[in-house]
C-alpha cells in the first residue's frame, strides 16, 4: 500500500457482519439454523434505493472486492480494477455490495465456523451449498439492506453464474445481470479439473475426512496442489510463456526434481500461500457448487426454457484466451438468451491472460464495462 | 431525419422482433425501438460500435457473419431481418440473403449502387476506381468487397426465388432523390429493398 490512497480507490473499508437468525433451507435438503454473512459496501445508497449493485465472487474470492483494509495493506480488494470512483462499477454513482458467500472461509458461516450443535467447527458436516442457495442468501441480505431491486448483479466466473441464477430465481429483483468469463454449466473437462483438486485435498494425510481442525492440523499439501492445478487453468499458455518461458532459477540444469524452472517455483509459492489462507473444506464446497450449477437441468438441458422467466437485461463478456470458460461457453448462454428473446449484449474481448483476464483492466474490457454500467446508472438516475 | 430510417420504419410493425445484421452504432435499432417499440438484436464486429450500442441500450452481439455465420439463430425467430449497407461487405451476399429469409419472413436490405452515374463516370472517363459518399474508400482498403448494381441484385433475387416487395432509392446522404425514381440504376446511389420468399403469402 502506498503512503496515500489512489484517487480512484474506494479507500479504507471495514467489513460488517450480518447475523441471520431465521433458518435458511438449502437445496441439499438441510437447513442452516443461523448464519453470518460478512459484507463490504462502497458508495452511497440513493434515496429511492435503486442504485445498488451486487458483486458476486468466484471460487476463491470473498467480500473484500475493492479498497484497502488498512494503510498497511499490500494489495487492494480482488476486483479493485473495476470497482471505485470513475471505474466501470462507479462508486460515485452506485451503492456496491460485496459479500463472502455462505460456505466461505473469510468470516461468513462456513465449514470452519463453529457448529452450534457441537461447539466445534462444522468441517465435513457443513452442508453442500449450491449457487441457488447463495442467491437465496444474497436476497435475504438485500432484504436486510432494504434493497428491493438491484440495478445490477455482477460477477466473474463462478460469480457470473450467480448473476445468471439471480435472473431466474428473483426475476423482478434485478434490472441487469452481468456475467463475465462465465459459463452456463461446467464441461466434463471443468469437472475433471475440480476432481483432481478435490482428490489432492482429500488424499492429504492431514485431511482426516475433513476433521483436520480436531487434529489441530491442516491439509496444506493437498490444498497447495489443488491451487496449483487450478491456477494453471486460470492462465493461458501464452501468458505463462510470456511470464516464465523456460527460465531457470539458476544457470543450468541440476538433474534433479526440485523446482528448477521459474514456473515451478511460482506455482509452489502461489499454492503454499493459498494453503495458509484458505480452508480446504470450503475449497471442496466451492468446486462442488461449480460442478452442480446447471440451471437448464430441470428443463431437460434447454437453458432457453429456464430463461423464459428472466426479466432483466444481460451483459455477457468472454475473453479470447480463456480456456477454463471459453468464449463458446459464454456464447451458449447468449444463444439461449436470444432463443428466449431476452435482451442480451455480448462481446468477446481479445486478451492474452486466459481466465484471469476478467480481473485485468484492458482498454476494450474497461470501455465496454464502463459503457454498459453507465447506462445501468442512467436508468436509475444515478 | 435520415430518409432511409423513415422508409425502413414504415415497413416495421409495432412490436416487431428485429435482427439487424451489421447494426453499426445501433442508430437504426434505437430508432425502431423508440418509434415502433421493436425488440431484437444487432450483430456487429466493430468494437467501438459495439460499445456505443451497449451504452445506448441496444442489444448487440459480437458476431462475424463471414466466419461465424448465423447458425445460432433459429428459423423464423424474427419478424424482420435488416441489413443496411453491409451486404456488399460480406463474403457471400447470396448466402446471407438466404439466411435472412430463413430467420425472418421479411428482409430489408440497403446497399450502394455501383452503377450510379458518378461511379460509371469515374471508371469510364478517369479510369480510376470510383469513390463517392456511399463508397468513401480506396480500392485497397475498402471493406466493400462485393459491390453490385441494382440490376445485379434484382437478378440475384429472381434467380433465388426472392420476391422484391418494394424498392426505394435515396442519395448518398440517405435523402430522398426524385431524380433517381426515373432511372434508378443510373441515378440512384443507395437502394432500400424489402424482400420476402416468392412463395410467402403475406400481404
CSV table of N, CA, C and O in Angstrom, one decimal, chain A residues 77 81 84 90 94 100 106 152 180 184 207 219 233 251-252 277 288 324 327 336 374:
chain,number,residue,atom,x,y,z
A,77,UNK,N,-8.6,-4.8,-2.8
A,77,UNK,CA,-9.5,-5.9,-2.9
A,77,UNK,C,-9.4,-6.5,-4.3
A,77,UNK,O,-8.8,-6.0,-5.2
A,81,UNK,N,-9.7,-3.2,-9.7
A,81,UNK,CA,-9.5,-2.6,-11.0
A,81,UNK,C,-10.8,-2.2,-11.6
A,81,UNK,O,-10.9,-1.3,-12.5
A,84,UNK,N,-14.7,1.3,-8.1
A,84,UNK,CA,-14.1,2.5,-7.4
A,84,UNK,C,-14.6,3.8,-8.1
A,84,UNK,O,-15.4,3.7,-9.2
A,90,UNK,N,-18.9,2.3,-10.9
A,90,UNK,CA,-18.5,3.6,-10.4
A,90,UNK,C,-19.2,3.9,-9.0
A,90,UNK,O,-20.4,4.0,-8.9
A,94,UNK,N,-23.0,4.3,-7.9
A,94,UNK,CA,-23.6,3.1,-7.3
A,94,UNK,C,-23.3,2.8,-5.9
A,94,UNK,O,-22.3,3.3,-5.3
A,100,UNK,N,-19.0,-12.2,1.4
A,100,UNK,CA,-18.4,-13.5,1.4
A,100,UNK,C,-19.5,-14.5,1.4
A,100,UNK,O,-20.4,-14.4,2.3
A,106,UNK,N,-13.9,-16.6,4.9
A,106,UNK,CA,-13.4,-15.3,5.2
A,106,UNK,C,-14.4,-14.6,6.2
A,106,UNK,O,-14.5,-13.3,6.2
A,152,UNK,N,-28.0,-3.8,-10.8
A,152,UNK,CA,-27.3,-4.9,-11.5
A,152,UNK,C,-26.7,-5.9,-10.5
A,152,UNK,O,-26.3,-5.5,-9.4
A,180,UNK,N,-19.4,-12.2,-16.5
A,180,UNK,CA,-18.1,-12.0,-17.2
A,180,UNK,C,-17.3,-13.4,-17.0
A,180,UNK,O,-17.2,-13.9,-15.9
A,184,UNK,N,-22.6,-21.4,-18.5
A,184,UNK,CA,-24.0,-21.8,-18.0
A,184,UNK,C,-23.9,-23.2,-17.3
A,184,UNK,O,-24.9,-23.5,-16.7
A,207,UNK,N,-5.8,-34.5,6.1
A,207,UNK,CA,-7.2,-34.1,5.8
A,207,UNK,C,-8.1,-34.7,6.9
A,207,UNK,O,-9.1,-34.0,7.3
A,219,UNK,N,-4.7,-29.7,5.9
A,219,UNK,CA,-4.2,-30.4,4.7
A,219,UNK,C,-3.5,-29.5,3.8
A,219,UNK,O,-3.9,-29.3,2.6
A,233,UNK,N,-5.2,-23.5,-14.8
A,233,UNK,CA,-6.4,-23.3,-15.7
A,233,UNK,C,-6.8,-21.8,-15.7
A,233,UNK,O,-7.6,-21.5,-16.6
A,251,UNK,N,21.5,-21.1,-13.4
A,251,UNK,CA,22.0,-21.0,-14.7
A,251,UNK,C,21.8,-22.3,-15.5
A,251,UNK,O,21.5,-22.3,-16.7
A,252,UNK,N,21.9,-23.5,-14.8
A,252,UNK,CA,22.0,-24.7,-15.5
A,252,UNK,C,21.1,-25.8,-14.9
A,252,UNK,O,20.6,-25.6,-13.7
A,277,UNK,N,-4.1,-19.6,3.7
A,277,UNK,CA,-5.1,-18.6,3.9
A,277,UNK,C,-6.5,-19.1,3.6
A,277,UNK,O,-7.5,-18.4,3.8
A,288,UNK,N,-17.7,-28.0,-5.7
A,288,UNK,CA,-18.9,-28.8,-5.9
A,288,UNK,C,-20.0,-27.9,-6.4
A,288,UNK,O,-20.8,-28.3,-7.2
A,324,UNK,N,-10.6,-22.0,-19.6
A,324,UNK,CA,-11.4,-22.6,-18.5
A,324,UNK,C,-12.9,-22.5,-18.8
A,324,UNK,O,-13.6,-23.4,-18.9
A,327,UNK,N,-14.9,-18.7,-24.7
A,327,UNK,CA,-16.0,-17.9,-25.3
A,327,UNK,C,-17.2,-18.7,-25.8
A,327,UNK,O,-18.3,-18.3,-25.7
A,336,UNK,N,-28.9,-19.0,-25.8
A,336,UNK,CA,-30.1,-19.4,-25.1
A,336,UNK,C,-30.9,-18.2,-24.8
A,336,UNK,O,-32.2,-18.2,-24.8
A,374,UNK,N,-22.6,2.6,-17.3
A,374,UNK,CA,-23.0,4.0,-17.4
A,374,UNK,C,-24.5,4.0,-17.7
A,374,UNK,O,-25.3,4.8,-17.1
